Amino acid sequence: MDNQPLKRRKTKAMTNKELQEAADLEADIFNNEDEFLPNMGREAEFIPSTRFEGHRQLPGDEDLNGGGGLLDVYQDKAPAATGKKAAWQDSDDEEVEVTVAAKSMLRKLRETEEEVVLTGKEYQQRLRNQHNKLNPRATWASSSDKKEENKSFGSGQAEKLLASAGGLLSRARQLPSGRLEATRLKDANQEEPSESVVRSVEFHPGGQLLMAASLDRHLRFFSIDGVDNPRVQSIFLEDMPVHQAAFAGGGAQVIATGRRSFFYVLDLETAKIERVNGIFGQKEKSFESFAASPSSQIAAFFGRDGTVPLVSLSSRQAVGSLKMNGTVRAGTFSANGHELLTTGSDGMIYLWDLRMQKCVEKYVDEGSIGGTALAASPDGKTFASGATSGIVNVYQYQAAIGTATNIGNNGGVAGPQAPIYFNPMKALPQLTTAADSLTFSPDGQMLAIASQLKKDSLRLIHVPTLSAFSNWPTSRTPLHYVHSMCFSPGGGYLAIGNAKGRVVLYRLHHYPQA
């Protein structure tokens, strides 16, 4: 290869205009080092089509943005504007007219009864307001509310808050009395309805899983989302129609009982079901009803002769036995699991201290000739008793405990000498037949009472004022004969099992969490 000198590539000479533009660009970038270097690495955001004062339009800018002289540039973040504009607006919204008086579902959008037609923009705003009304924003999501709350939150309030252990999140909003906002959803068991009476419904402590037990010998589990409510599992017990079922052991197990001398325990973790053939030392012909402790592996079964066997779910053996007068018909554990309340055919309410396994007090249930139901609020403040007459008495739990403690300290006796006449906070007369179903909401602000002997016999009670909600249920609410009911752990769902095999589901909008 011959050694030839390399030829230099000819380049087109730049015009004076192009040289000046290149010099200006170099000055913009490199002459301001004091401002440029400290700003390197700062967070920037992409702002499309933004014009800045003093910006020099480079050759070809018109082609990039349609001749408008606007470039897509990066700019250091600035404080956000106080009012946000819509990204896009449809001018046709002003020309659209919607008649809101013709259909019943649109009448709720009217501010006055005289309104008949709304513009598209007004209609859109009314829909947004209605959505915000039915689905209020959680207070913790507002930064301004948080700041004001933190400013006013003193040390005394903090100590008071930390001294209580029940329903901290649910009590953040006080439930208003008078009217209740509720929306009916698809039935919880719509995917697989029961073929007989739904005797028990209960939400798992975790929240989303709902169990429905019925006399068709099935335990059905559904994942409740309020839209599809898909079935998770169905278990068939061929030799026992299920009269009662409940989660126990913190939600790890399910107890299912019927009018049999045995009962079943389902382990949810291993999906194994065990038949327990009676309890050693206890001659019970039926384990039809029971109550499970919310804080331990203990279940209390209610016998016909007043015997209450206490059974350990881990060993399946009796760890104690209680005895009251008459026939035991209902019972409930206290919120902390240390006490047990029972009632029965004699119309008395018995208070048992499970640590001593002794009856510490016996109360006369005012106006009762026979107890049918008991329920204690999760916050430990109140409990309610139902009677064959339909009267539901609501009592202060701490006052009852205080009475029993004083008698035990002063008298030095192991049990009560005579029943005490303990006045209820209020006697609720809404039911006219035996009140056999009672349940509190998780925050204790609502009490559901029902009777299976009369159609559509269910009422919701506002506990702080002990008054019934006036607008729900209505004569058109499809309750039928109510046999069971429960609230979800967040309070947002109310499930109602009836004699038609359906689990009717409602969304309670006061509670942000379902």
XYZ file of C-alpha atoms in Angstrom:
514
model
C 0.000 0.000 0.000
C 1.450 3.314 -1.047
C 2.089 5.879 1.583
C -0.223 8.668 0.571
C -1.030 11.702 2.672
C -4.469 11.587 4.294
C -7.004 13.833 2.686
C -8.970 16.100 4.948
C -12.737 15.989 4.520
C -14.130 19.181 3.234
C -16.651 20.790 5.525
C -19.171 23.407 4.663
C -18.279 26.754 6.131
C -20.769 28.065 8.735
C -22.466 31.328 8.068
C -22.121 34.264 10.428
C -25.704 33.735 11.645
C -25.072 30.095 12.565
C -21.778 30.995 14.282
C -23.561 33.588 16.413
C -26.332 31.131 17.402
C -23.759 28.486 18.388
C -21.894 31.039 20.516
C -25.078 32.070 22.267
C -25.937 28.431 23.015
C -22.449 27.811 24.429
C -22.786 30.867 26.634
C -26.144 29.678 27.964
C -24.680 26.330 28.996
C -21.145 27.006 30.203
C -20.918 30.666 31.223
C -23.197 30.224 34.298
C -21.238 27.547 36.155
C -22.123 29.029 39.558
C -25.806 28.286 38.906
C -25.420 25.197 36.718
C -23.147 22.987 38.865
C -25.054 23.223 42.201
C -28.289 22.367 40.396
C -26.920 19.149 38.915
C -28.801 16.125 40.297
C -31.835 18.062 41.461
C -35.192 16.389 40.928
C -36.860 17.668 37.779
C -40.189 17.046 36.193
C -41.192 16.916 32.555
C -43.401 19.824 31.556
C -44.633 19.609 27.980
C -45.140 22.637 25.740
C -43.917 25.358 28.101
C -42.691 28.774 26.974
C -40.125 30.654 29.068
C -39.292 34.308 28.904
C -36.071 35.062 27.080
C -35.957 31.654 25.372
C -34.193 31.742 22.025
C -35.945 29.691 19.381
C -33.437 27.352 17.711
C -33.576 26.374 14.056
C -36.152 23.659 13.507
C -38.289 24.485 16.534
C -41.273 25.126 14.302
C -41.193 21.561 12.970
C -41.103 20.006 16.459
C -44.196 21.698 17.779
C -46.230 22.556 14.767
C -44.766 25.998 14.254
C -45.793 27.257 17.680
C -42.249 27.833 18.883
C -42.887 25.638 22.007
C -40.404 23.053 23.179
C -40.811 20.116 25.560
C -38.332 20.999 28.291
C -37.391 19.956 31.819
C -37.887 22.414 34.624
C -36.992 22.295 38.310
C -40.019 21.457 40.459
C -41.924 24.466 41.725
C -44.616 24.629 44.391
C -47.860 23.160 43.146
C -50.651 25.529 42.221
C -53.499 25.820 44.655
C -56.260 25.271 42.069
C -55.954 22.428 39.581
C -57.533 22.750 36.152
C -59.091 19.865 34.324
C -56.825 18.236 31.770
C -59.619 18.266 29.202
C -63.085 19.747 28.965
C -65.809 18.792 26.563
C -67.647 21.815 25.221
C -70.626 19.616 24.368
C -71.367 19.156 28.082
C -72.997 22.582 28.123
C -75.376 21.591 25.328
C -76.451 18.262 26.878
C -79.636 18.284 28.952
C -80.568 15.508 31.397
C -84.080 15.047 32.758
C -83.765 14.136 36.442
C -87.445 14.147 37.350
C -88.523 11.248 35.135
C -86.634 8.375 36.776
C -86.657 7.621 40.483
C -82.918 6.868 40.589
C -82.143 10.393 39.310
C -84.547 12.295 41.559
C -82.069 12.093 44.425
C -79.781 14.421 42.430
C -82.264 17.292 42.627
C -81.679 20.089 45.116
C -85.320 21.183 44.958
C -88.452 19.392 43.821
C -88.993 21.996 41.100
C -85.841 20.985 39.213
C -86.601 18.980 36.084
C -83.660 19.412 33.686
C -79.938 19.764 34.363
C -77.159 20.728 31.990
C -74.400 18.223 31.362
C -71.995 20.134 33.585
C -74.511 20.384 36.429
C -75.402 16.702 36.055
C -71.728 15.725 36.288
C -71.223 17.810 39.433
C -74.352 16.381 41.092
C -73.114 12.839 40.419
C -69.778 13.667 42.014
C -71.486 15.145 45.069
C -73.714 12.084 45.440
C -70.706 9.763 45.186
C -68.823 11.740 47.850
C -71.893 11.644 50.067
C -72.264 7.856 49.847
C -68.517 7.187 49.967
C -66.997 9.805 52.274
C -63.273 10.276 52.231
C -61.395 8.871 55.209
C -60.320 11.642 57.562
C -56.806 10.254 57.843
C -56.293 10.814 54.090
C -56.457 14.597 54.463
C -53.106 16.189 55.279
C -54.746 19.380 56.551
C -56.899 17.422 58.970
C -53.828 15.560 60.183
C -51.964 18.786 60.888
C -54.852 20.292 62.835
C -55.330 17.032 64.716
C -51.648 16.831 65.652
C -51.678 20.428 66.886
C -54.647 19.851 69.177
C -53.571 16.442 70.404
C -52.181 16.890 73.894
C -50.359 14.510 76.175
C -53.477 13.994 78.281
C -55.420 12.826 75.248
C -52.604 10.486 74.280
C -52.643 8.838 77.686
C -56.420 8.453 77.516
C -56.186 6.905 74.060
C -53.470 4.440 74.999
C -55.382 3.362 78.106
C -58.134 1.840 75.944
C -57.687 -1.214 73.763
C -61.000 -1.519 71.931
C -61.990 -0.266 68.479
C -59.510 2.604 68.158
C -59.892 3.007 64.410
C -63.627 2.467 64.262
C -64.408 5.122 66.895
C -62.699 7.852 64.892
C -66.113 8.967 63.534
C -69.238 9.244 65.645
C -72.266 7.513 64.169
C -75.113 10.022 63.682
C -78.548 9.053 64.940
C -81.885 9.224 63.144
C -81.084 8.163 59.595
C -78.756 5.490 58.244
C -77.189 5.454 54.782
C -77.200 1.882 53.483
C -77.036 0.351 50.018
C -78.084 -3.142 49.109
C -75.452 -5.238 47.318
C -75.597 -8.620 45.664
C -76.449 -11.412 48.075
C -73.341 -12.700 49.804
C -74.199 -16.291 48.827
C -75.632 -15.540 45.390
C -73.119 -17.853 43.740
C -74.364 -20.773 45.846
C -77.541 -20.066 47.850
C -78.533 -22.376 50.686
C -81.365 -24.840 50.196
C -82.675 -24.280 53.706
C -82.639 -21.808 56.584
C -79.353 -19.927 57.097
C -78.839 -20.453 60.823
C -75.475 -18.706 61.218
C -73.524 -16.040 59.359
C -70.202 -14.684 60.568
C -67.251 -12.771 59.145
C -63.728 -14.020 59.737
C -61.738 -11.729 62.072
C -59.516 -11.005 59.068
C -62.443 -9.307 57.368
C -63.197 -10.566 53.871
C -64.175 -14.203 54.424
C -67.837 -14.846 55.276
C -69.196 -18.155 56.565
C -72.825 -19.204 56.112
C -74.139 -22.326 57.890
C -77.559 -23.756 57.152
C -79.879 -26.655 57.862
C -79.031 -28.193 54.473
C -75.898 -29.561 56.212
C -73.477 -27.207 54.497
C -70.796 -24.789 55.622
C -70.189 -22.307 52.810
C -67.400 -19.734 52.664
C -67.468 -16.638 50.435
C -64.955 -13.895 49.678
C -66.936 -10.680 50.107
C -65.991 -7.841 47.775
C -69.471 -6.349 47.356
C -69.492 -7.046 43.601
C -69.111 -10.748 42.778
C -68.768 -12.336 46.250
C -67.210 -15.544 44.878
C -67.545 -18.837 46.715
C -64.313 -20.064 48.282
C -65.309 -23.470 49.644
C -68.314 -25.586 50.566
C -68.251 -28.367 53.170
C -70.991 -30.978 53.477
C -71.732 -32.601 56.864
C -73.808 -35.625 55.934
C -74.991 -36.543 59.437
C -75.751 -33.132 60.993
C -77.970 -30.208 59.970
C -76.026 -27.181 61.215
C -77.868 -25.137 63.844
C -74.927 -22.930 64.792
C -71.403 -22.293 63.533
C -68.771 -19.750 64.537
C -65.096 -18.913 64.094
C -62.957 -19.716 67.131
C -59.326 -19.645 68.171
C -58.688 -16.264 66.601
C -60.199 -17.402 63.298
C -58.050 -20.509 62.904
C -60.951 -22.902 63.557
C -64.683 -23.234 62.969
C -67.094 -24.933 65.389
C -70.259 -26.413 63.862
C -73.006 -27.843 66.066
C -76.503 -29.293 65.728
C -79.065 -31.309 67.637
C -76.632 -34.174 68.028
C -74.490 -35.618 70.804
C -71.392 -34.661 68.826
C -70.049 -31.593 67.021
C -67.449 -30.761 64.368
C -64.271 -28.669 64.492
C -62.809 -27.452 61.189
C -59.154 -26.418 61.023
C -58.888 -23.716 58.362
C -55.105 -23.958 58.039
C -55.005 -27.691 57.286
C -58.543 -27.909 55.832
C -59.212 -30.917 58.089
C -62.523 -31.487 59.832
C -62.774 -33.483 63.043
C -65.853 -35.000 64.627
C -65.835 -34.689 68.430
C -67.981 -37.460 69.917
C -69.161 -35.782 73.077
C -67.216 -34.464 76.055
C -65.750 -36.773 78.639
C -67.628 -36.488 81.933
C -70.574 -34.591 80.395
C -73.840 -36.363 79.571
C -75.263 -33.950 77.038
C -77.698 -35.219 74.396
C -77.373 -32.123 72.256
C -74.649 -29.542 71.620
C -77.010 -27.299 69.715
C -75.832 -23.900 70.966
C -72.563 -22.483 72.279
C -70.414 -19.360 72.571
C -66.741 -19.081 71.581
C -64.272 -16.937 73.505
C -62.802 -14.034 71.490
C -59.419 -14.258 73.217
C -58.767 -17.911 74.040
C -59.254 -21.522 72.929
C -62.366 -21.938 75.092
C -65.946 -22.634 74.039
C -68.951 -22.719 76.380
C -71.767 -25.132 75.462
C -75.297 -24.604 76.761
C -77.054 -27.678 78.153
C -80.725 -28.271 78.880
C -80.403 -28.744 82.646
C -78.504 -25.525 83.315
C -75.039 -27.028 82.838
C -72.449 -25.010 80.925
C -69.397 -27.172 80.013
C -66.216 -25.215 79.233
C -64.305 -27.033 76.488
C -60.730 -26.512 75.320
C -60.540 -26.498 71.515
C -56.926 -27.646 71.594
C -57.497 -30.799 73.680
C -61.238 -31.250 72.901
C -61.741 -31.910 76.635
C -63.703 -30.142 79.362
C -61.656 -27.718 81.459
C -64.519 -26.713 83.732
C -68.274 -26.724 84.218
C -70.788 -24.104 85.387
C -74.305 -24.676 86.732
C -77.263 -22.293 86.738
C -80.984 -22.650 87.417
C -83.376 -23.642 84.662
C -82.399 -24.240 81.044
C -79.556 -22.299 79.432
C -80.767 -20.611 76.264
C -78.066 -18.061 75.436
C -74.698 -16.739 76.531
C -71.866 -14.466 75.503
C -68.273 -13.827 76.505
C -67.071 -10.402 77.604
C -64.783 -8.422 75.301
C -61.653 -9.517 77.227
C -62.812 -13.133 77.572
C -62.547 -13.135 81.394
C -66.291 -13.202 82.091
C -69.270 -15.114 80.718
C -72.901 -13.985 80.743
C -75.702 -16.547 80.515
C -79.484 -16.437 80.596
C -82.296 -18.947 80.338
C -85.788 -19.991 81.245
C -85.752 -18.391 84.716
C -85.381 -14.850 83.328
C -82.128 -14.189 85.200
C -78.740 -13.019 83.900
C -75.760 -14.818 85.418
C -72.296 -13.265 85.516
C -69.461 -15.820 85.706
C -65.801 -15.169 86.463
C -64.029 -17.772 84.320
C -60.745 -17.393 86.191
C -62.454 -18.683 89.343
C -65.217 -20.542 87.440
C -67.798 -19.125 89.839
C -70.970 -17.097 89.533
C -70.136 -13.690 90.993
C -73.567 -12.132 90.478
C -77.129 -12.866 89.371
C -79.374 -10.117 88.015
C -83.098 -9.929 87.412
C -83.582 -9.147 83.730
C -86.247 -6.462 83.968
C -89.549 -7.502 82.385
C -88.259 -10.917 81.336
C -90.007 -14.204 82.024
C -87.500 -16.083 79.919
C -84.215 -15.039 78.300
C -83.620 -15.794 74.618
C -80.460 -13.911 73.584
C -77.380 -12.124 74.922
C -74.720 -9.973 73.278
C -71.786 -7.948 74.638
C -70.319 -4.983 72.781
C -66.704 -5.344 71.561
C -65.713 -2.121 73.313
C -66.726 -3.603 76.696
C -69.154 -0.787 77.569
C -72.585 -2.364 77.167
C -74.415 -5.660 76.826
C -77.954 -6.466 75.692
C -80.440 -9.184 76.613
C -83.465 -10.396 74.669
C -86.611 -11.951 76.132
C -89.529 -14.035 74.919
C -91.733 -10.931 75.077
C -89.578 -9.172 72.457
C -88.197 -6.608 74.919
C -84.458 -5.959 74.571
C -82.740 -4.471 77.632
C -79.436 -2.617 77.270
C -77.161 -2.515 80.338
C -73.901 -0.799 81.265
C -71.325 -3.569 81.500
C -68.874 -1.784 83.770
C -71.643 -0.959 86.223
C -72.592 -4.629 86.388
C -68.978 -5.661 86.969
C -68.604 -2.979 89.640
C -71.692 -4.243 91.483
C -70.359 -7.794 91.507
C -66.905 -6.661 92.653
C -68.298 -4.642 95.556
C -70.406 -7.540 96.780
C -67.487 -9.934 96.546
C -65.195 -7.609 98.507
C -67.678 -6.597 101.191
C -69.512 -9.839 101.711
C -66.608 -12.207 101.183
C -68.884 -14.769 99.522
C -68.062 -16.919 96.537
C -71.417 -16.424 94.857
C -74.555 -14.285 95.098
C -76.978 -14.825 97.954
C -79.983 -13.309 96.118
C -80.608 -11.826 92.675
C -80.024 -8.102 92.264
C -82.490 -5.774 90.563
C -80.223 -3.970 88.123
C -81.910 -1.233 86.086
C -81.163 -1.230 82.347
C -80.122 1.901 80.488
C -83.214 1.443 78.342
C -85.785 -1.202 77.397
C -86.224 -1.364 73.611
C -89.811 -2.228 72.578
C -89.354 -2.410 68.786
C -89.904 -6.201 68.554
C -93.226 -7.875 69.331
C -92.067 -11.509 69.274
C -89.156 -13.277 70.976
C -85.863 -11.428 70.421
C -83.569 -14.321 69.495
C -80.788 -12.517 67.572
C -78.636 -9.708 68.966
C -75.315 -8.424 67.660
C -73.217 -5.265 68.110
C -71.171 -3.478 65.467
C -67.368 -3.649 65.960
C -67.216 -0.129 67.425
C -70.222 -0.698 69.696
C -72.202 2.204 68.222
C -74.867 0.052 66.583
C -76.996 -2.849 67.838
C -78.965 -5.139 65.520
C -81.982 -6.892 67.047
C -84.199 -9.426 65.274
C -86.850 -12.097 65.757
C -87.257 -15.151 63.545
C -90.940 -15.545 64.448
C -92.175 -12.541 62.477
C -91.428 -11.555 58.896
C -89.079 -8.590 58.372
C -88.639 -8.264 62.119
C -85.248 -6.549 62.342
C -84.239 -3.161 63.723
C -80.981 -1.262 64.019
C -80.395 0.680 67.236
C -78.148 3.723 67.652
C -76.436 2.781 70.921
C -75.258 6.245 72.121
C -78.864 7.525 72.079
C -80.579 4.103 72.336
C -82.973 5.036 69.526
C -83.910 3.119 66.386
C -82.955 4.360 62.920
C -86.139 5.668 61.326
C -85.358 5.183 57.628
C -84.074 1.587 57.593
C -85.245 -1.063 57.197
C -88.294 -0.096 55.159
C -91.356 -2.100 54.162
C -89.611 -2.912 50.864
C -86.395 -4.223 52.436
C -86.231 -7.944 51.492
C -85.400 -9.346 54.916
C -87.982 -12.168 55.132
C -87.683 -14.240 58.360
C -84.325 -13.308 59.889
C -82.446 -16.170 61.581
C -78.912 -14.746 61.781
C -76.952 -11.565 61.175
C -73.467 -10.125 61.622
C -71.331 -7.063 60.966
C -67.988 -7.181 59.179
C -64.874 -6.370 61.277
C -64.689 -2.913 59.737
C -68.410 -2.306 60.224
C -69.048 -1.546 56.552
C -71.016 -4.722 55.749
C -74.166 -6.088 57.359
C -75.003 -9.694 56.410
C -78.459 -11.122 57.160
C -79.319 -14.820 56.850
C -82.991 -15.657 56.353
C -85.368 -18.602 56.015
C -85.223 -18.554 52.189
C -81.554 -19.584 52.214
C -80.278 -16.165 51.200
C -77.629 -14.010 52.867
C -78.737 -10.454 52.159
C -75.818 -8.018 52.105
C -75.852 -4.269 52.806
C -73.133 -1.624 52.692
C -73.219 0.818 55.617
C -71.646 4.008 54.304
C -70.784 5.536 57.655
C -67.863 3.135 57.939
C -65.082 3.798 55.392
C -63.677 0.287 55.786
C -65.818 -2.689 54.881
